[in-house]
Short mmCIF file of N, CA and C in Angstrom, two decimals:
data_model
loop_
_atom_site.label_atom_id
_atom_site.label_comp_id
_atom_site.label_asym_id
_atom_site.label_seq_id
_atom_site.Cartn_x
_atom_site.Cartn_y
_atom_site.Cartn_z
N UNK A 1 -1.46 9.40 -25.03
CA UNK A 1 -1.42 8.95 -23.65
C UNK A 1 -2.31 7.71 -23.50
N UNK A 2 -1.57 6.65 -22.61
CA UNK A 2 -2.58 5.72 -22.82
C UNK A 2 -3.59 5.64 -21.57
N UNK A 3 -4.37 4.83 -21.42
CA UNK A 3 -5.12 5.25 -20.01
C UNK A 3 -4.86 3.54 -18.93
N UNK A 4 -3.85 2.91 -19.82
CA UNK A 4 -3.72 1.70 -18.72
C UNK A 4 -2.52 2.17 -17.83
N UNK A 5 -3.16 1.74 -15.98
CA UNK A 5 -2.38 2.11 -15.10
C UNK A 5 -1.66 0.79 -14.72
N UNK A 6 -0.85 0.40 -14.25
CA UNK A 6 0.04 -0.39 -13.39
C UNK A 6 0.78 0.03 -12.46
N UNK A 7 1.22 -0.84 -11.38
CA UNK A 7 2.05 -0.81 -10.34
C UNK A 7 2.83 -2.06 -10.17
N UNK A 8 3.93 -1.67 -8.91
CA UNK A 8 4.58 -2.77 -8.50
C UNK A 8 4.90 -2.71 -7.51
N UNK A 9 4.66 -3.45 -6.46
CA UNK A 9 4.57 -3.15 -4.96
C UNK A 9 5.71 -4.16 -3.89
N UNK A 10 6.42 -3.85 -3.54
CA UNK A 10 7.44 -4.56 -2.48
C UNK A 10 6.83 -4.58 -1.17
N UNK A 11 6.73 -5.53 -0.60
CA UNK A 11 6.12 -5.96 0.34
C UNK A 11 7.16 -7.01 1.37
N UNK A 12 6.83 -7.01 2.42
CA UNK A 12 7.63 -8.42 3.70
C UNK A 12 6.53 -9.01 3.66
N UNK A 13 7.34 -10.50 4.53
CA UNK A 13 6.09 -11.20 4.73
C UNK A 13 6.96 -12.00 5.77
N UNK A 14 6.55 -12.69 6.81
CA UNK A 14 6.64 -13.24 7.01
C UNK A 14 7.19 -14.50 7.11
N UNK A 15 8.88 -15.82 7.30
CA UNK A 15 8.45 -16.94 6.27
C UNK A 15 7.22 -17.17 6.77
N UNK A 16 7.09 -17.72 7.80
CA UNK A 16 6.11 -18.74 8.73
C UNK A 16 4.90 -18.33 8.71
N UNK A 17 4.68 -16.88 7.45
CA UNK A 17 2.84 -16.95 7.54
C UNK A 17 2.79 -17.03 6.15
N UNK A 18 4.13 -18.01 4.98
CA UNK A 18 4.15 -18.43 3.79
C UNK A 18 2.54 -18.66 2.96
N UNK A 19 2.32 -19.66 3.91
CA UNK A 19 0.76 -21.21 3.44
C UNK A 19 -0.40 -19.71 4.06
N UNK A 20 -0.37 -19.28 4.83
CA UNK A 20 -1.04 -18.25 5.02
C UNK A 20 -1.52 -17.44 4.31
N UNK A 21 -0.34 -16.72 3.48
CA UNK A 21 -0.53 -15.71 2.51
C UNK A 21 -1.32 -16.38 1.35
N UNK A 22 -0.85 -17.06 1.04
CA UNK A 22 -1.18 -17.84 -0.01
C UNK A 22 -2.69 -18.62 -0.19
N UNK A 23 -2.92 -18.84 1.11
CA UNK A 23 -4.41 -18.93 1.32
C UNK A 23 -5.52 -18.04 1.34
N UNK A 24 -4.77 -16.79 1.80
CA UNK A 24 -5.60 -15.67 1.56
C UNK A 24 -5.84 -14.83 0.32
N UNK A 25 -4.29 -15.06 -0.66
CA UNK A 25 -4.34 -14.96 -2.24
C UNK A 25 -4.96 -15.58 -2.67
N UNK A 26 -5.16 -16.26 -3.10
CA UNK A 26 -5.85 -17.58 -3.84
C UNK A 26 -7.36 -17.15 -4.53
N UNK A 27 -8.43 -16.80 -3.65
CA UNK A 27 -9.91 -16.24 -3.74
C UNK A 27 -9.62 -14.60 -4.09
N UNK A 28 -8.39 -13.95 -3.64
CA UNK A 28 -8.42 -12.64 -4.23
C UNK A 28 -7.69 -12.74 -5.51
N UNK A 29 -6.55 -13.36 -5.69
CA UNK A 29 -6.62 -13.07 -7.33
C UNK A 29 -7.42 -13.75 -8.36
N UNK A 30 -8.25 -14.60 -7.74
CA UNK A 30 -9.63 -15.81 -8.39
C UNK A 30 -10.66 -14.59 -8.64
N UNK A 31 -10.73 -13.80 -7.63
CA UNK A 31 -12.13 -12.88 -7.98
C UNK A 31 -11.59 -11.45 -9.03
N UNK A 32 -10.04 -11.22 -9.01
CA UNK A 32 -10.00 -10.21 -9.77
C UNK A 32 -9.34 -10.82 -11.00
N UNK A 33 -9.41 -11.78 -11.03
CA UNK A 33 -9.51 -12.50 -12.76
C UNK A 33 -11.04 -12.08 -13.17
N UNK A 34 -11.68 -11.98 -11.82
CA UNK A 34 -13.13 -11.76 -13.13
C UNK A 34 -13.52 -10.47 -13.48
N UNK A 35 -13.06 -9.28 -12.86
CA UNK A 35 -12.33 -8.20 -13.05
C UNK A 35 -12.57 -7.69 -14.65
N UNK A 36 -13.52 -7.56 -15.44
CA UNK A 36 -13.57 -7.26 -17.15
C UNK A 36 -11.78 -5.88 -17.11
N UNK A 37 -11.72 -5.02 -16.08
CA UNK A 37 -10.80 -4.19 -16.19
C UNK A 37 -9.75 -4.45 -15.53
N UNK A 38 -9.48 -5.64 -15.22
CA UNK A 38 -7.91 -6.14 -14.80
C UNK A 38 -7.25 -6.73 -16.08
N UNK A 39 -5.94 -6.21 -16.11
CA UNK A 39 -4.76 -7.29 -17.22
C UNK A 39 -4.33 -7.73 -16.65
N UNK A 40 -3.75 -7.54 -15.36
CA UNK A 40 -2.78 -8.70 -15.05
C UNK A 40 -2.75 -8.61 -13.02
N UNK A 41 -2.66 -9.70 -12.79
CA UNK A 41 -2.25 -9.82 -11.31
C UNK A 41 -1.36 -10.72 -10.73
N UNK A 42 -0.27 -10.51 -10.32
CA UNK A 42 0.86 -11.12 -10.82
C UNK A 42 1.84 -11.06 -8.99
N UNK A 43 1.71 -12.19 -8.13
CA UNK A 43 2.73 -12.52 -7.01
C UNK A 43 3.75 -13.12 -7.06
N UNK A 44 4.95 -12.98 -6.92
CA UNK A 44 6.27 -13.48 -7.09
C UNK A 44 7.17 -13.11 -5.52
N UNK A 45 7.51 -14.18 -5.30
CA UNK A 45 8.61 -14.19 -3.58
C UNK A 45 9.35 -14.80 -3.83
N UNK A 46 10.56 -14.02 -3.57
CA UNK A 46 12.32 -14.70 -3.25
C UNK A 46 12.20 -15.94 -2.32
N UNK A 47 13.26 -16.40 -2.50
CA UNK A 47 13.38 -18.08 -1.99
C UNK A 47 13.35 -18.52 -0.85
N UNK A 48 13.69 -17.35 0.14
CA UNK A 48 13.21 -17.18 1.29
C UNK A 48 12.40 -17.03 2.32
N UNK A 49 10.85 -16.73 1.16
CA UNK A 49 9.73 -16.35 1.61
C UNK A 49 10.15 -14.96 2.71
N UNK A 50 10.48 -14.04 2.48
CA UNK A 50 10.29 -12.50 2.79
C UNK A 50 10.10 -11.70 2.43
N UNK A 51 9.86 -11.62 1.18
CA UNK A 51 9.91 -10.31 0.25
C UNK A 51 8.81 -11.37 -1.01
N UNK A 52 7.65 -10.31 -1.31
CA UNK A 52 6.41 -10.25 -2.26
C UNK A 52 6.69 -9.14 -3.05
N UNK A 53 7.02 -9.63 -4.33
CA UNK A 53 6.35 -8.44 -5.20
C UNK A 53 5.13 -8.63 -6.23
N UNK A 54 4.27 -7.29 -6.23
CA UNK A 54 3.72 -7.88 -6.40
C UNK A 54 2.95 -6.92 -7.87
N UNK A 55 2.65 -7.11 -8.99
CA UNK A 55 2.68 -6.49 -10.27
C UNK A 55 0.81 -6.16 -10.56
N UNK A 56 0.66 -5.33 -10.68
CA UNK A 56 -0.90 -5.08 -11.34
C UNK A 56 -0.97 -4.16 -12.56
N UNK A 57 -2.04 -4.41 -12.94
CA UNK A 57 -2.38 -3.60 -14.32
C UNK A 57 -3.42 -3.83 -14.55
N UNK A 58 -4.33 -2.36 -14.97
CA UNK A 58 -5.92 -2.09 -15.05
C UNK A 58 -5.86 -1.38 -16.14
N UNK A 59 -7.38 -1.55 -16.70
CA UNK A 59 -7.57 -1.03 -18.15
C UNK A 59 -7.50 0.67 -18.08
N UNK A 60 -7.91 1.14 -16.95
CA UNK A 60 -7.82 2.71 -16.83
C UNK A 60 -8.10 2.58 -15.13
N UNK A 61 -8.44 4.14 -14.90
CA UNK A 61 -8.58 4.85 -13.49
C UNK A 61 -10.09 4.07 -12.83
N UNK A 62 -11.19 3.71 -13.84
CA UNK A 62 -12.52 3.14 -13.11
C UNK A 62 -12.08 2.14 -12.79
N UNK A 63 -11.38 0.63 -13.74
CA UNK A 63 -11.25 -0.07 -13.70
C UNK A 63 -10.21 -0.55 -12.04
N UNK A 64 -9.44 0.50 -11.92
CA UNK A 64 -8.55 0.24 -10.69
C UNK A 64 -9.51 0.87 -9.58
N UNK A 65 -10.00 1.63 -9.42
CA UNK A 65 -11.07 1.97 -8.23
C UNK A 65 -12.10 1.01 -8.08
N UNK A 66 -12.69 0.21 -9.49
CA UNK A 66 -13.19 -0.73 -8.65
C UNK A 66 -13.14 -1.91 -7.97
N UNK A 67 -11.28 -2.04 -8.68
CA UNK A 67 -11.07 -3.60 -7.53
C UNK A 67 -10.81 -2.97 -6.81
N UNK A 68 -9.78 -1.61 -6.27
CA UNK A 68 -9.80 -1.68 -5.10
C UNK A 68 -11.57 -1.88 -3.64
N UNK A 69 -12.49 -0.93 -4.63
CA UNK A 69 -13.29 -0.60 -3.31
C UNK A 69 -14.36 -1.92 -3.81
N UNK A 70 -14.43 -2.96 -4.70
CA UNK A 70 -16.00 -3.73 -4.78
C UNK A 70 -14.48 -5.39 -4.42
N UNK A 71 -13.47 -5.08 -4.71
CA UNK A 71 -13.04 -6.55 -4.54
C UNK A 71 -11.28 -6.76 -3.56
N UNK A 72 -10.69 -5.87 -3.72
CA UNK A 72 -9.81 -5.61 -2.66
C UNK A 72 -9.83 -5.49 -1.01
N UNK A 73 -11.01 -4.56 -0.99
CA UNK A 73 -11.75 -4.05 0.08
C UNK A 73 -12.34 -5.96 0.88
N UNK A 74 -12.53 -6.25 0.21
CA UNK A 74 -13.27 -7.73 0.83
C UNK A 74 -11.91 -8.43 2.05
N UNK A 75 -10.22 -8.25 1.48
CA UNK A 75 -9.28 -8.83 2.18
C UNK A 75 -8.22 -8.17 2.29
N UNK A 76 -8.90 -6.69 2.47
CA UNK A 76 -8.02 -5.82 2.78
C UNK A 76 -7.64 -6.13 4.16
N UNK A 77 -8.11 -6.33 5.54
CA UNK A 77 -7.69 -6.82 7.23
C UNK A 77 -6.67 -8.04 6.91
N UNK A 78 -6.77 -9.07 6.36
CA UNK A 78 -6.21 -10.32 5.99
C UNK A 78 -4.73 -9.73 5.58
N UNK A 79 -5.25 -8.93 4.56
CA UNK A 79 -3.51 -8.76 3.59
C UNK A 79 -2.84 -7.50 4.52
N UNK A 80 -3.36 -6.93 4.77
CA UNK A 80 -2.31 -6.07 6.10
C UNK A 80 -1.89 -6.63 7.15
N UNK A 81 -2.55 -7.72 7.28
CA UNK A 81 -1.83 -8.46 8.78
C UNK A 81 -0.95 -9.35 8.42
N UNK A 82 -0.79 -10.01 7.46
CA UNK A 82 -0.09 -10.70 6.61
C UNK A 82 1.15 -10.55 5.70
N UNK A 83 1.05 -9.57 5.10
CA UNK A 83 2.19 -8.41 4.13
C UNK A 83 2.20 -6.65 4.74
N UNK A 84 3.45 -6.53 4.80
CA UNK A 84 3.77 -4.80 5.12
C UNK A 84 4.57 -4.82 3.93
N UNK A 85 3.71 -3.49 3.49
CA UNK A 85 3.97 -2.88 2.06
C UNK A 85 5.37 -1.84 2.61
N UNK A 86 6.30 -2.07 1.24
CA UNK A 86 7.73 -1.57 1.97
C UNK A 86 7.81 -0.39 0.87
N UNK A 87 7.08 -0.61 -0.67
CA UNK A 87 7.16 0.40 -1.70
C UNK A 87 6.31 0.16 -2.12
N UNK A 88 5.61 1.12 -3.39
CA UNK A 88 4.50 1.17 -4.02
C UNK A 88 4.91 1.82 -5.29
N UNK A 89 4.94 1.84 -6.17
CA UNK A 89 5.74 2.44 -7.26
C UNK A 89 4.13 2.28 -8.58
N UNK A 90 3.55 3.42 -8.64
CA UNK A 90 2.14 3.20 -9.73
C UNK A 90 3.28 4.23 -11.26
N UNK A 91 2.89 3.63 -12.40
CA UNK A 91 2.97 3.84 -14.07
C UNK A 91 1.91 4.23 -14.26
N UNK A 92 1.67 5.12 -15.18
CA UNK A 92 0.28 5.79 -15.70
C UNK A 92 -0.12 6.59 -15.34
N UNK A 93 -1.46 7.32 -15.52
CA UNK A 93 -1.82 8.51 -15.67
C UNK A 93 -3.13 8.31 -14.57
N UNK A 94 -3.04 7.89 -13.18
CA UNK A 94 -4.26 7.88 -12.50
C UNK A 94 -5.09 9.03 -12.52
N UNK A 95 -6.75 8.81 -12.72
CA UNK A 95 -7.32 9.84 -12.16
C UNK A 95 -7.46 10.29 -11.04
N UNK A 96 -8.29 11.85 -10.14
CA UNK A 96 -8.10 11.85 -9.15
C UNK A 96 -8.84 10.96 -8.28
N UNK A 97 -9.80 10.34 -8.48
CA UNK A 97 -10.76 9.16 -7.91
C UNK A 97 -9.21 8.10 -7.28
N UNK A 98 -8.68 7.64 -8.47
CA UNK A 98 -7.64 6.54 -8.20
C UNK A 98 -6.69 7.05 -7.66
N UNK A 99 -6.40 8.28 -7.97
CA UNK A 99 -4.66 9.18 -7.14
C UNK A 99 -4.94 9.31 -5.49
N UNK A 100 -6.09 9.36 -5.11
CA UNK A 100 -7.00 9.26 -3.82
C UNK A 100 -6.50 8.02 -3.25
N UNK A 101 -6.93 7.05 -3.93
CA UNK A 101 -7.37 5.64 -3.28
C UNK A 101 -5.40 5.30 -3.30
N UNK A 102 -4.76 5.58 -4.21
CA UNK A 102 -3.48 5.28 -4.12
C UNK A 102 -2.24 5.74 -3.48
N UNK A 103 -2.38 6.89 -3.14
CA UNK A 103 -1.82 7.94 -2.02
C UNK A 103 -2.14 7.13 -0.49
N UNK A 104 -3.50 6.54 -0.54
CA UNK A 104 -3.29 5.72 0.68
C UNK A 104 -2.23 4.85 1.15
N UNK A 105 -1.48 4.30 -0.09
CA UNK A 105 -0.61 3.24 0.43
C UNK A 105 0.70 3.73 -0.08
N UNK A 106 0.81 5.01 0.06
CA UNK A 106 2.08 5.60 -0.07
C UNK A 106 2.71 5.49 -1.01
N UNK A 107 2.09 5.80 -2.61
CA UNK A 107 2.57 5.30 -3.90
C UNK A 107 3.48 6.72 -4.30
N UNK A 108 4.19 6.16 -5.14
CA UNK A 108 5.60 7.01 -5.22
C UNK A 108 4.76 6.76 -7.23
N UNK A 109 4.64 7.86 -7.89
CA UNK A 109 3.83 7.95 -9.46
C UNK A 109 5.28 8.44 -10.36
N UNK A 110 5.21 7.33 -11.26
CA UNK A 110 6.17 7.46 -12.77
C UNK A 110 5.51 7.66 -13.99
N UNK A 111 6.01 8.69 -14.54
CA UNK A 111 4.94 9.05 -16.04
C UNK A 111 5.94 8.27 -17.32
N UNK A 112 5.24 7.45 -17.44
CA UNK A 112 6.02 6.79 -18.77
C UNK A 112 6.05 8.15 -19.66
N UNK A 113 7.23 8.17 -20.75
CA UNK A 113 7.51 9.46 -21.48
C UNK A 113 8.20 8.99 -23.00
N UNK A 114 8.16 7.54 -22.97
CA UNK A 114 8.32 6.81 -24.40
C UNK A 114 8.28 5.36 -23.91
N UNK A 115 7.91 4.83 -25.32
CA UNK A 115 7.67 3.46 -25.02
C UNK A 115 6.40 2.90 -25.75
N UNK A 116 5.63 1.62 -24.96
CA UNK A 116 4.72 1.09 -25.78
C UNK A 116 3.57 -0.18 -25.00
N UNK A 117 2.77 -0.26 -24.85
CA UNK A 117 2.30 -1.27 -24.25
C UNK A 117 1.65 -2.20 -25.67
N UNK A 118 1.98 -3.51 -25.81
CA UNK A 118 1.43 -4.30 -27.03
C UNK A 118 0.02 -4.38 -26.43
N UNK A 119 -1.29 -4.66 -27.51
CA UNK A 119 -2.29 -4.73 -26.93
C UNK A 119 -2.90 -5.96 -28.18
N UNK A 120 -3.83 -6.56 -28.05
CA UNK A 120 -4.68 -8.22 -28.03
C UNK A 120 -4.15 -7.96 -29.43
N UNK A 121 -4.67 -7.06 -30.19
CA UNK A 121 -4.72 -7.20 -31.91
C UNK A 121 -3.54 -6.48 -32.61
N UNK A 122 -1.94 -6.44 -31.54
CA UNK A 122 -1.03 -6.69 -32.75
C UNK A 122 -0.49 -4.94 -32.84
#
């Protein structure tokens, strides 16, 4: 079992709060690049600007509890007024610390059951 979690989250937006969102992303995925337990943080929107999805992945269950509560938590008012989360779909094996914090936003949990994540050394 491995202990890296990910998600993928469908979200609306707004067009016309486009430059908005994006202003308010910018310093949050800047601060969870520094994140030692983030792999990846990853925003992508259809051509329309209405629909965000949006991809994460943490080294385990500490690593995702603490962006949410030391660096999420900072623009959490911003990104709710901005994006309505439409799905939440979490991979992996959260602990109950993280199954807590993720049940908040109405996550729907998939147990990978084969497969593989490549990791730095191959």
């Amino acid at each position: 079992m491995r202990d890296e979690i990910y998600w993928i989250v469908t979200a609306s937006v707004e067009p016309q709060s486009y430059d908005a969102v994006v202003a308010m992303l910018a310093p949050l995925v800047e601060a969870t690049r520094q994140e030692p337990g983030s792999n990846a943080y990853d925003y992508s929107i259809n051509a329309d600007h209405t629909v965000v999805h949006i991809f994460e992945s943490y080294r385990d269950s500490e690593a995702l509890v603490a962006h949410v509560q030391d660096t999420f938590s900072q623009f959490a008012a911003e990104f709710t007024a901005l994006l309505s989360i439409d799905g939440f779909v979490v991979y992996g094996w959260p602990d109950p610390a993280a199954k807590e914090i993720l049940d908040g936003f109405g996550s729907v949990y998939m147990t990978p059951f084969i497969g593989y994540t490549q990791s730095d050394g191959g």
